[in-house]
Tab-separated table of C-alpha atoms (C1' of nucleotides) in Angstrom:
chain	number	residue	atom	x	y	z
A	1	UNK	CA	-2.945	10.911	39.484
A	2	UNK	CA	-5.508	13.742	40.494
A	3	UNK	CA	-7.097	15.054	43.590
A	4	UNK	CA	-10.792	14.836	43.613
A	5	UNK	CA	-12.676	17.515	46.572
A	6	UNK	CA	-12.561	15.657	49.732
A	7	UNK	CA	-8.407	15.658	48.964
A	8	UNK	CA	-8.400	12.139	48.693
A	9	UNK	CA	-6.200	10.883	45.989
A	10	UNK	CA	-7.874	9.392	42.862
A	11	UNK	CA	-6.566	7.966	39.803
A	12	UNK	CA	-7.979	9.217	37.054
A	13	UNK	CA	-7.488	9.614	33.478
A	14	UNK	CA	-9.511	11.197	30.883
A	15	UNK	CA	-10.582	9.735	27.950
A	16	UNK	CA	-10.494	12.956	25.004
A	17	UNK	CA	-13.202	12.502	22.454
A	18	UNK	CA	-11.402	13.565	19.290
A	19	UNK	CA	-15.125	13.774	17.525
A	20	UNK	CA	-18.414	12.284	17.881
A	21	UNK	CA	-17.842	9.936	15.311
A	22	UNK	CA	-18.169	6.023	16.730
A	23	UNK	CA	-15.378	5.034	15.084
A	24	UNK	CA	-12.847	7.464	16.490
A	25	UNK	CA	-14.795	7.524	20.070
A	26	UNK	CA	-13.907	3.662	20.341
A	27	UNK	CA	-10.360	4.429	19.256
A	28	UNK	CA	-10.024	6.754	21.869
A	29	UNK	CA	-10.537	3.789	24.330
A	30	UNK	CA	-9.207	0.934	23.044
A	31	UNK	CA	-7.444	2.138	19.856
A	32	UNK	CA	-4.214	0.640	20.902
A	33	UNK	CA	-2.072	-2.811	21.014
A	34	UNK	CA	-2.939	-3.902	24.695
A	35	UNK	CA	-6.438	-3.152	25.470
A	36	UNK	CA	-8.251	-5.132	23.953
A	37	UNK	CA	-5.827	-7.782	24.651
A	38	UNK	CA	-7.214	-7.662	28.199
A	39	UNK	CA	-10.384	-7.631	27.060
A	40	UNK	CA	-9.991	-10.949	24.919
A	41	UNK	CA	-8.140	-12.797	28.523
A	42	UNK	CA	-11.739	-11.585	30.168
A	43	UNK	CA	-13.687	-12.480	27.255
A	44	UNK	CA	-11.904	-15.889	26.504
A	45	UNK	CA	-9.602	-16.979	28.692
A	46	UNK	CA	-11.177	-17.236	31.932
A	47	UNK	CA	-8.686	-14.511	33.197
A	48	UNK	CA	-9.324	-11.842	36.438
A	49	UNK	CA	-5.659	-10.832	37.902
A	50	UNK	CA	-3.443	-8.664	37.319
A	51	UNK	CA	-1.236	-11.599	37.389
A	52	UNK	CA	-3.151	-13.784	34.945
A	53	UNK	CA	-2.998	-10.842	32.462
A	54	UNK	CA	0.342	-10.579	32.768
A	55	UNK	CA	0.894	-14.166	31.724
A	56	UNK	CA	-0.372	-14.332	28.505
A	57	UNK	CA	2.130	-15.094	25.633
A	58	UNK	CA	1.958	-11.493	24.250
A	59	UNK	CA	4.231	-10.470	27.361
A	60	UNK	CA	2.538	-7.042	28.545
A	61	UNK	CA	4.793	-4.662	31.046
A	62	UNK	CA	3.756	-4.478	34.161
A	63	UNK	CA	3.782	-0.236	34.181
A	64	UNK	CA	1.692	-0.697	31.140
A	65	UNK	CA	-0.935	-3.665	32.349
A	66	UNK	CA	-1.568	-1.337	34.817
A	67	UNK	CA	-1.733	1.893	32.776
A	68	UNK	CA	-4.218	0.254	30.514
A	69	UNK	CA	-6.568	-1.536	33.406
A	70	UNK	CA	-6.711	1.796	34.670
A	71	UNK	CA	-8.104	3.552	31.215
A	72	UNK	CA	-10.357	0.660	30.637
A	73	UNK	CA	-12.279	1.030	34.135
A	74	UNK	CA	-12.131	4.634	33.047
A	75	UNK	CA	-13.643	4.217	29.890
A	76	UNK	CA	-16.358	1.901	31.682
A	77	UNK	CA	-15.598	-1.326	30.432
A	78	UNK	CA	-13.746	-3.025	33.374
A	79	UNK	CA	-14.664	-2.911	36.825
A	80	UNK	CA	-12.424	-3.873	40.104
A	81	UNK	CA	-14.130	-5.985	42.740
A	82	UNK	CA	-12.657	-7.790	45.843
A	83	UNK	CA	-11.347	-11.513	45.543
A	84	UNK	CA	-13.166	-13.898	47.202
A	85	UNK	CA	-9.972	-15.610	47.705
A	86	UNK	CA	-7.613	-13.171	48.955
A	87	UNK	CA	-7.527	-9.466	49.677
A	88	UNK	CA	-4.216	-9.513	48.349
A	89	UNK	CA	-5.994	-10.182	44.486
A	90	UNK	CA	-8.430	-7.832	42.592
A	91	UNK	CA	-10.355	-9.444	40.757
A	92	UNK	CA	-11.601	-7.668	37.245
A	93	UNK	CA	-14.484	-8.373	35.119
A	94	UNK	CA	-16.285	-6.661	32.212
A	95	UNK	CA	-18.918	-4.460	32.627
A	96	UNK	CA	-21.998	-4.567	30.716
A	97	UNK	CA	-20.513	-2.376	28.414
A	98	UNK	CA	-17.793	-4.455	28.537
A	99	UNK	CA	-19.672	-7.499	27.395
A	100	UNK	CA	-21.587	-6.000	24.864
A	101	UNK	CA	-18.184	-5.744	23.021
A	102	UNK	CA	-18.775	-9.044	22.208
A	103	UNK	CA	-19.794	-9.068	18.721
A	104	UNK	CA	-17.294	-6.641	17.700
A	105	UNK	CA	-14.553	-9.213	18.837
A	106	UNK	CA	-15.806	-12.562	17.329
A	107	UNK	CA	-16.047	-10.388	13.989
A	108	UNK	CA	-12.128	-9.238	14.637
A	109	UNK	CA	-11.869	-13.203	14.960
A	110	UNK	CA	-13.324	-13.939	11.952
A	111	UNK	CA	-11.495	-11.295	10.171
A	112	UNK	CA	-8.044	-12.112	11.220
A	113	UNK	CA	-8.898	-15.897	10.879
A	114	UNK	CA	-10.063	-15.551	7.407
A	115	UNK	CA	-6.370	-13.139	6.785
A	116	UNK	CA	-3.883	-15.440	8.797
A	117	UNK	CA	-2.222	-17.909	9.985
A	118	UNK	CA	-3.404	-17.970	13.447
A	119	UNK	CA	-3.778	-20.872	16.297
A	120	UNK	CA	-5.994	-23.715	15.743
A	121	UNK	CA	-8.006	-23.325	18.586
A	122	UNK	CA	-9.407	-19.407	16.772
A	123	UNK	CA	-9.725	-21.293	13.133
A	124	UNK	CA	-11.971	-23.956	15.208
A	125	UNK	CA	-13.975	-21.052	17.074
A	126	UNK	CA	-14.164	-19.613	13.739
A	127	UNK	CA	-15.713	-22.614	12.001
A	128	UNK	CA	-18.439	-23.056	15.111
A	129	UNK	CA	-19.244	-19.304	14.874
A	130	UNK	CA	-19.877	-19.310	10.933
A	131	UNK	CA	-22.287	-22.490	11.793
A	132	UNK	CA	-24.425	-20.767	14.509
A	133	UNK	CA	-23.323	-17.273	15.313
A	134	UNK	CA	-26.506	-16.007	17.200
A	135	UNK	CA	-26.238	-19.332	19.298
A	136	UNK	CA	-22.120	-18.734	19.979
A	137	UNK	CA	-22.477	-15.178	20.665
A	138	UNK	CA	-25.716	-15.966	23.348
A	139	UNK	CA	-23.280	-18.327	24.939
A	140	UNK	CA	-20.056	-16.285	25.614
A	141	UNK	CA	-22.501	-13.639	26.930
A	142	UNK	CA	-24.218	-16.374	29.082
A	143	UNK	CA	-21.127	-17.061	30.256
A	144	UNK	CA	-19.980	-13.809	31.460
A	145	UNK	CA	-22.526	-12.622	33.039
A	146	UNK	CA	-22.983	-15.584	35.431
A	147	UNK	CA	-19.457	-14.431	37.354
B	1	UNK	CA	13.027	2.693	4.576
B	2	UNK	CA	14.792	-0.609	3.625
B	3	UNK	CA	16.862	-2.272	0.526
B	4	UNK	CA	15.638	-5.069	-1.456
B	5	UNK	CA	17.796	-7.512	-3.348
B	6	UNK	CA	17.983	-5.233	-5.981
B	7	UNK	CA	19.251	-2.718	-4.900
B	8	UNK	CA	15.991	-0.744	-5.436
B	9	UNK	CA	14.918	1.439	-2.425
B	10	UNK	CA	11.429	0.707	-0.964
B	11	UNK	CA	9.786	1.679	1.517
B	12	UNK	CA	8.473	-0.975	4.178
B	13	UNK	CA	7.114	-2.051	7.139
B	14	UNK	CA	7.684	-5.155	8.680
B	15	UNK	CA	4.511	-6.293	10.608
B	16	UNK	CA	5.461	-7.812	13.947
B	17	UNK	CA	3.333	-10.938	15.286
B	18	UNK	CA	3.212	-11.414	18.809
B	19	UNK	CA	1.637	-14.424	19.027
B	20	UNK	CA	-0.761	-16.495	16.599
B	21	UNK	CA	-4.064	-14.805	18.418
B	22	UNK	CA	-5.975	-13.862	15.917
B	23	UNK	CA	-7.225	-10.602	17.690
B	24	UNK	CA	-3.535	-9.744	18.674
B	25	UNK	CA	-2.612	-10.277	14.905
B	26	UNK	CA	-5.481	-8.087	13.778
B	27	UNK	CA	-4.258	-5.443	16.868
B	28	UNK	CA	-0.754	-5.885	14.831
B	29	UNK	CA	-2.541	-3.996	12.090
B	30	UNK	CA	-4.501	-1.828	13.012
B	31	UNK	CA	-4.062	-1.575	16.800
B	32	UNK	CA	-4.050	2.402	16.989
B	33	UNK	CA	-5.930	5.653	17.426
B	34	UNK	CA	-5.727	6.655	13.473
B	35	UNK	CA	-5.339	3.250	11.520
B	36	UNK	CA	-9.238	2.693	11.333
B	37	UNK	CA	-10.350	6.185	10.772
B	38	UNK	CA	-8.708	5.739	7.271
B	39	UNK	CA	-10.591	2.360	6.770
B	40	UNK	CA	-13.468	4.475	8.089
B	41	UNK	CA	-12.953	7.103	5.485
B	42	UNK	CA	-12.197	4.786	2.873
B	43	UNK	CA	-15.251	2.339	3.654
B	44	UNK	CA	-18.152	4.582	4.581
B	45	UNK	CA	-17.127	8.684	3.509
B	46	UNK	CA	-15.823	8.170	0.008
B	47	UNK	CA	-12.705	9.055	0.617
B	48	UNK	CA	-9.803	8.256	-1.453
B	49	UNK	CA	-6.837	10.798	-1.627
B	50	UNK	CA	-3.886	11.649	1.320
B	51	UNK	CA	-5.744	15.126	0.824
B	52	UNK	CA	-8.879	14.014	1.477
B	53	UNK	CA	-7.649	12.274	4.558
B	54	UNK	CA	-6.034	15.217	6.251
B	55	UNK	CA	-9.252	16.791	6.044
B	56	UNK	CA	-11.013	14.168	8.419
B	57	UNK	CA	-12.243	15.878	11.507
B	58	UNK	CA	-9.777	14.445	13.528
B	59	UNK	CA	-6.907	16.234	12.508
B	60	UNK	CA	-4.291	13.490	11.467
B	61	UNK	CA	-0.774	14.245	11.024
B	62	UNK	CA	0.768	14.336	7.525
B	63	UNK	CA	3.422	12.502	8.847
B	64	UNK	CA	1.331	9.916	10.708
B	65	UNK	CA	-1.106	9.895	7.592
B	66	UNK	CA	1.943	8.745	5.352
B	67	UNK	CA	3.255	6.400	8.074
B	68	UNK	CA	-0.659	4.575	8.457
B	69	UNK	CA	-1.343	4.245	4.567
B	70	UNK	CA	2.573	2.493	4.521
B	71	UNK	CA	1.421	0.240	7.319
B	72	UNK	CA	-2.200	-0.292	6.044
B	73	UNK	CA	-0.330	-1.051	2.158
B	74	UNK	CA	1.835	-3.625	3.908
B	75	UNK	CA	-0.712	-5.037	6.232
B	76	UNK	CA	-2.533	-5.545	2.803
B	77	UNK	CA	-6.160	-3.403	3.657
B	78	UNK	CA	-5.282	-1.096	1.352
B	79	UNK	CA	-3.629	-0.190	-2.356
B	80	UNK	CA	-2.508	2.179	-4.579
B	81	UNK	CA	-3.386	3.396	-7.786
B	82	UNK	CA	-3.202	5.795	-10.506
B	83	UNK	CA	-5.798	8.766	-9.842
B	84	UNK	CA	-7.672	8.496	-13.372
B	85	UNK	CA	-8.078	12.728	-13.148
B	86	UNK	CA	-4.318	13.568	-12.845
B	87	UNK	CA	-0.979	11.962	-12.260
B	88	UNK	CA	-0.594	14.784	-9.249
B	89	UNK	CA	-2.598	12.200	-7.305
B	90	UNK	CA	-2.644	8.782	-5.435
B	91	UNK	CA	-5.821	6.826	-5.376
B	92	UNK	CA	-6.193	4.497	-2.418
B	93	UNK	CA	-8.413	1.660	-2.662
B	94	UNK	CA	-9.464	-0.845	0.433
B	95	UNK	CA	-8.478	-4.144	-0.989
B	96	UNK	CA	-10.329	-7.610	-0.538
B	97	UNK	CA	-9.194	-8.157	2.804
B	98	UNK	CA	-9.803	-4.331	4.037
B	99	UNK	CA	-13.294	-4.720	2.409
B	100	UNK	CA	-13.668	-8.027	4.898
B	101	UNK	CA	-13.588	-5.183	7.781
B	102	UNK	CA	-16.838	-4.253	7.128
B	103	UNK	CA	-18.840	-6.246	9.834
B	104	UNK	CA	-15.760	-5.615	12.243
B	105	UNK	CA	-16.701	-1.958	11.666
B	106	UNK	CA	-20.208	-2.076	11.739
B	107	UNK	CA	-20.120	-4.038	14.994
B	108	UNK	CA	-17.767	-1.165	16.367
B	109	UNK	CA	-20.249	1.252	15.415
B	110	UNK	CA	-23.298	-0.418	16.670
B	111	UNK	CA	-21.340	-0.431	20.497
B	112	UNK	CA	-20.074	3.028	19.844
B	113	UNK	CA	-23.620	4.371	19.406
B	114	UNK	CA	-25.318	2.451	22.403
B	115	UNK	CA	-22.985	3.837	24.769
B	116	UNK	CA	-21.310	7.005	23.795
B	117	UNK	CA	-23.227	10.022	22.397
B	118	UNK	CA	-22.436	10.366	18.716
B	119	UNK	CA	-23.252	11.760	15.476
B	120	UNK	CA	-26.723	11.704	14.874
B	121	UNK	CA	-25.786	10.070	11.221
B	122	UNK	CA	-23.924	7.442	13.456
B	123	UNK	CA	-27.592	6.645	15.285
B	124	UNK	CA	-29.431	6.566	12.299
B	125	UNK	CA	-27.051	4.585	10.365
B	126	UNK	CA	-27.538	2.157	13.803
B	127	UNK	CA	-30.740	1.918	13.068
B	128	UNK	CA	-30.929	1.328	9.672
B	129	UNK	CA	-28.435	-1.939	10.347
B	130	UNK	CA	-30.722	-3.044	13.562
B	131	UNK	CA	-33.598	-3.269	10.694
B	132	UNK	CA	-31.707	-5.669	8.306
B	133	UNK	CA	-27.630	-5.887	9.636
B	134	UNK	CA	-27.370	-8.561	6.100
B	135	UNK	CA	-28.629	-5.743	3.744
B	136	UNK	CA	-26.777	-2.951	4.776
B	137	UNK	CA	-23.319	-5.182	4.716
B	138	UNK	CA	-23.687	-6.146	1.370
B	139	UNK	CA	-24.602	-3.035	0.340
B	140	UNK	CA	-21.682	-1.111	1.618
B	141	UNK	CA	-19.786	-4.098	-0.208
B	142	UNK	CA	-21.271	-3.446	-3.249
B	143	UNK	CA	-20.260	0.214	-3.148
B	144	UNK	CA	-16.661	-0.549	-2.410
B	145	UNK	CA	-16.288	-3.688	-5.488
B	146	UNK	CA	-17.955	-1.262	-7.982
B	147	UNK	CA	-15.364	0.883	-7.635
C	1	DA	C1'	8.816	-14.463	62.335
C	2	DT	C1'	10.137	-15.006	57.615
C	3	DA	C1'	9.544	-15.763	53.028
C	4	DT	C1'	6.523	-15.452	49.211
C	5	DT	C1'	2.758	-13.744	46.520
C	6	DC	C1'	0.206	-10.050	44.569
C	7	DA	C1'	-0.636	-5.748	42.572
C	8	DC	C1'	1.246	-2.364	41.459
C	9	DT	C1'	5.103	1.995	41.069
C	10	DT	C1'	9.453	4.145	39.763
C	11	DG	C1'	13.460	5.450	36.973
C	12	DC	C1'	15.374	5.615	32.842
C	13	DA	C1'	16.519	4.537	27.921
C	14	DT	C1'	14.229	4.136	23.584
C	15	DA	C1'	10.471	4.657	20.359
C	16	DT	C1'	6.430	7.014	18.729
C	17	DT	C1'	3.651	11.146	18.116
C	18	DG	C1'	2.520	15.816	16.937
C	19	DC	C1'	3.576	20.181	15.042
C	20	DA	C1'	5.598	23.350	11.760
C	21	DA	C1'	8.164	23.954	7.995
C	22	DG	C1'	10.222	22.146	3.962
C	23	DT	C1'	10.522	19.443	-0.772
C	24	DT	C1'	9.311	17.577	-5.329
C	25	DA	C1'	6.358	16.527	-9.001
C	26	DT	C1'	2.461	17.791	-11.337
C	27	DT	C1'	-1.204	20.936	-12.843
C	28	DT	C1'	-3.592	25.292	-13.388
C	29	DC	C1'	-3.522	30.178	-14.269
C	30	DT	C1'	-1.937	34.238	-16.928
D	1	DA	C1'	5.981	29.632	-21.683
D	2	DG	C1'	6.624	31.084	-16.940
D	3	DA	C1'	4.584	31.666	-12.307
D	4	DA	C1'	1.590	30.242	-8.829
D	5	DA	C1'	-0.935	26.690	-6.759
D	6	DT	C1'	-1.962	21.839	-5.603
D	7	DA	C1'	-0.895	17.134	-4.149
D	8	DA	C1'	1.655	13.977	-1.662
D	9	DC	C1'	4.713	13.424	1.014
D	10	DT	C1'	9.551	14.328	4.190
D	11	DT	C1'	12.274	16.362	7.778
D	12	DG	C1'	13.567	18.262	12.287
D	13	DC	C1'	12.560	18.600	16.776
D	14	DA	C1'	10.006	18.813	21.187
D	15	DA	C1'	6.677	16.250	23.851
D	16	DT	C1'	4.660	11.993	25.028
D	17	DA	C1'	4.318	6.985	25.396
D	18	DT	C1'	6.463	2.500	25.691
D	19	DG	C1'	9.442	-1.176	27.484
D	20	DC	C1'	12.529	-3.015	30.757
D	21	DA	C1'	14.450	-3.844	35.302
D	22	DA	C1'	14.199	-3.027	39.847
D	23	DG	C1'	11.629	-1.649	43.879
D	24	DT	C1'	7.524	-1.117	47.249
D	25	DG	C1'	3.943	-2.325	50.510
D	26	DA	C1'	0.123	-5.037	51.894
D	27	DA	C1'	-1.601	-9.713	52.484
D	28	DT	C1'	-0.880	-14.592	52.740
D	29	DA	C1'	1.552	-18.967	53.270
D	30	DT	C1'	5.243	-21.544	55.879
DNA sequence: ATATTCACTTGCATATTGCAAGTTATTTCT
DNA sequence: AGAAATAACTTGCAATATGCAAGTGAATAT
């Protein structure tokens, strides 16, 4: 919690860029168990809350959900709007740079697929994505950037 | 540090699942700030020794070094061997399924460079994978099954 | 008007990280 | 052959981050 010029309390937190390799500047924003957990309900799951996030099976703490929303708007790859429902929600969606993460998350997929045991619904994704990848990947993006 | 059946001591790590989500599994592994840049060393920089680890730029930990290439061993991306020059040494080798990382990495690098400013190595090597992304992977495959 | 939902925040115990200083087994130097 | 250096860790401890349970305040539903 910081206070910007016009005294007007700001969260903030600053992302330290350990070098300028890509690598380690990517680790420095989501180089840890929970973001890109978030990014995967956004990607995936057709998820926006606070509350939705909280929900999924991997049972996320609230102090934490929030800690990490708050480093992935600051790394620029969330951003808050109102709910068209309810000012009581925030609704979250990935930015640009958000969606472009795309790629990098169907090959985690494919990975961890290939690796483990993991749900049925992933080892199906996996098997459409190995027949048309271009076509998949067009289609998630499609799909985000319609909301 | 646990106890086997035998009565041996050896060292391990037991790998937690959270759920069967194939990117949570994968952030089981490797979800961390340091976990990668050793795949990173290992996969692109010719690395191969806990020395030449602790010289990364980044300025791991010999502690958290030790604790990563025990995690990384039992996550099964990496092994061990005898260094052929001296018995001083420990020669670390990315095995089949760490070598799978490569278009995981590749696709972290390509996001890294659009939106952060990196090493200018890191932009050309962006380039060069832009021009032919199926060349380059099986070449950096190639160097790491020779070996 | 009251209860409930929603998005957080707070306090505190526990776990992980980072730093500096060992330790042990080689290997090199003299 | 003995001493110094190298390599790969380990240990102790302070600082930081995580996880859990409970609380807060604004907005909405009843």
């Amino acid at each position: 919690m910081q206070v910007n010029i016009y005294f007007c309390a700001v969260k903030q937190k600053n992302i330290e860029h350990r070098s300028t390799c890509p690598i380690s500047t990517a680790l420095d924003i989501f180089g840890d168990k929970w973001s890109l957990l978030i990014v995967r309900d956004l990607m995936f799951n057709q998820k926006k809350t606070y509350g939705e996030f909280l929900q999924s099976e991997e049972r996320i703490a609230t102090n934490i959900l929030a800690d990490r929303l708050l480093l992935l708007e600051m790394g620029g790859i969330i951003s808050k709007e109102e709910h068209p429902d309810s000012k009581a929600k925030v609704l979250y969606k990935l930015t640009t740079k958000g969606i472009d993460l795309i790629p990098t998350m169907v090959e985690i997929i494919l990975w961890s697929e290939k690796h483990h045991e993991v749900h049925p619904f992933a080892s199906r994704f996996a098997r459409m994505v190995k027949k048309d990848k271009d076509g998949i990947l067009k289609q998630i993006k499609q799909g985000l950037k319609s909301k």
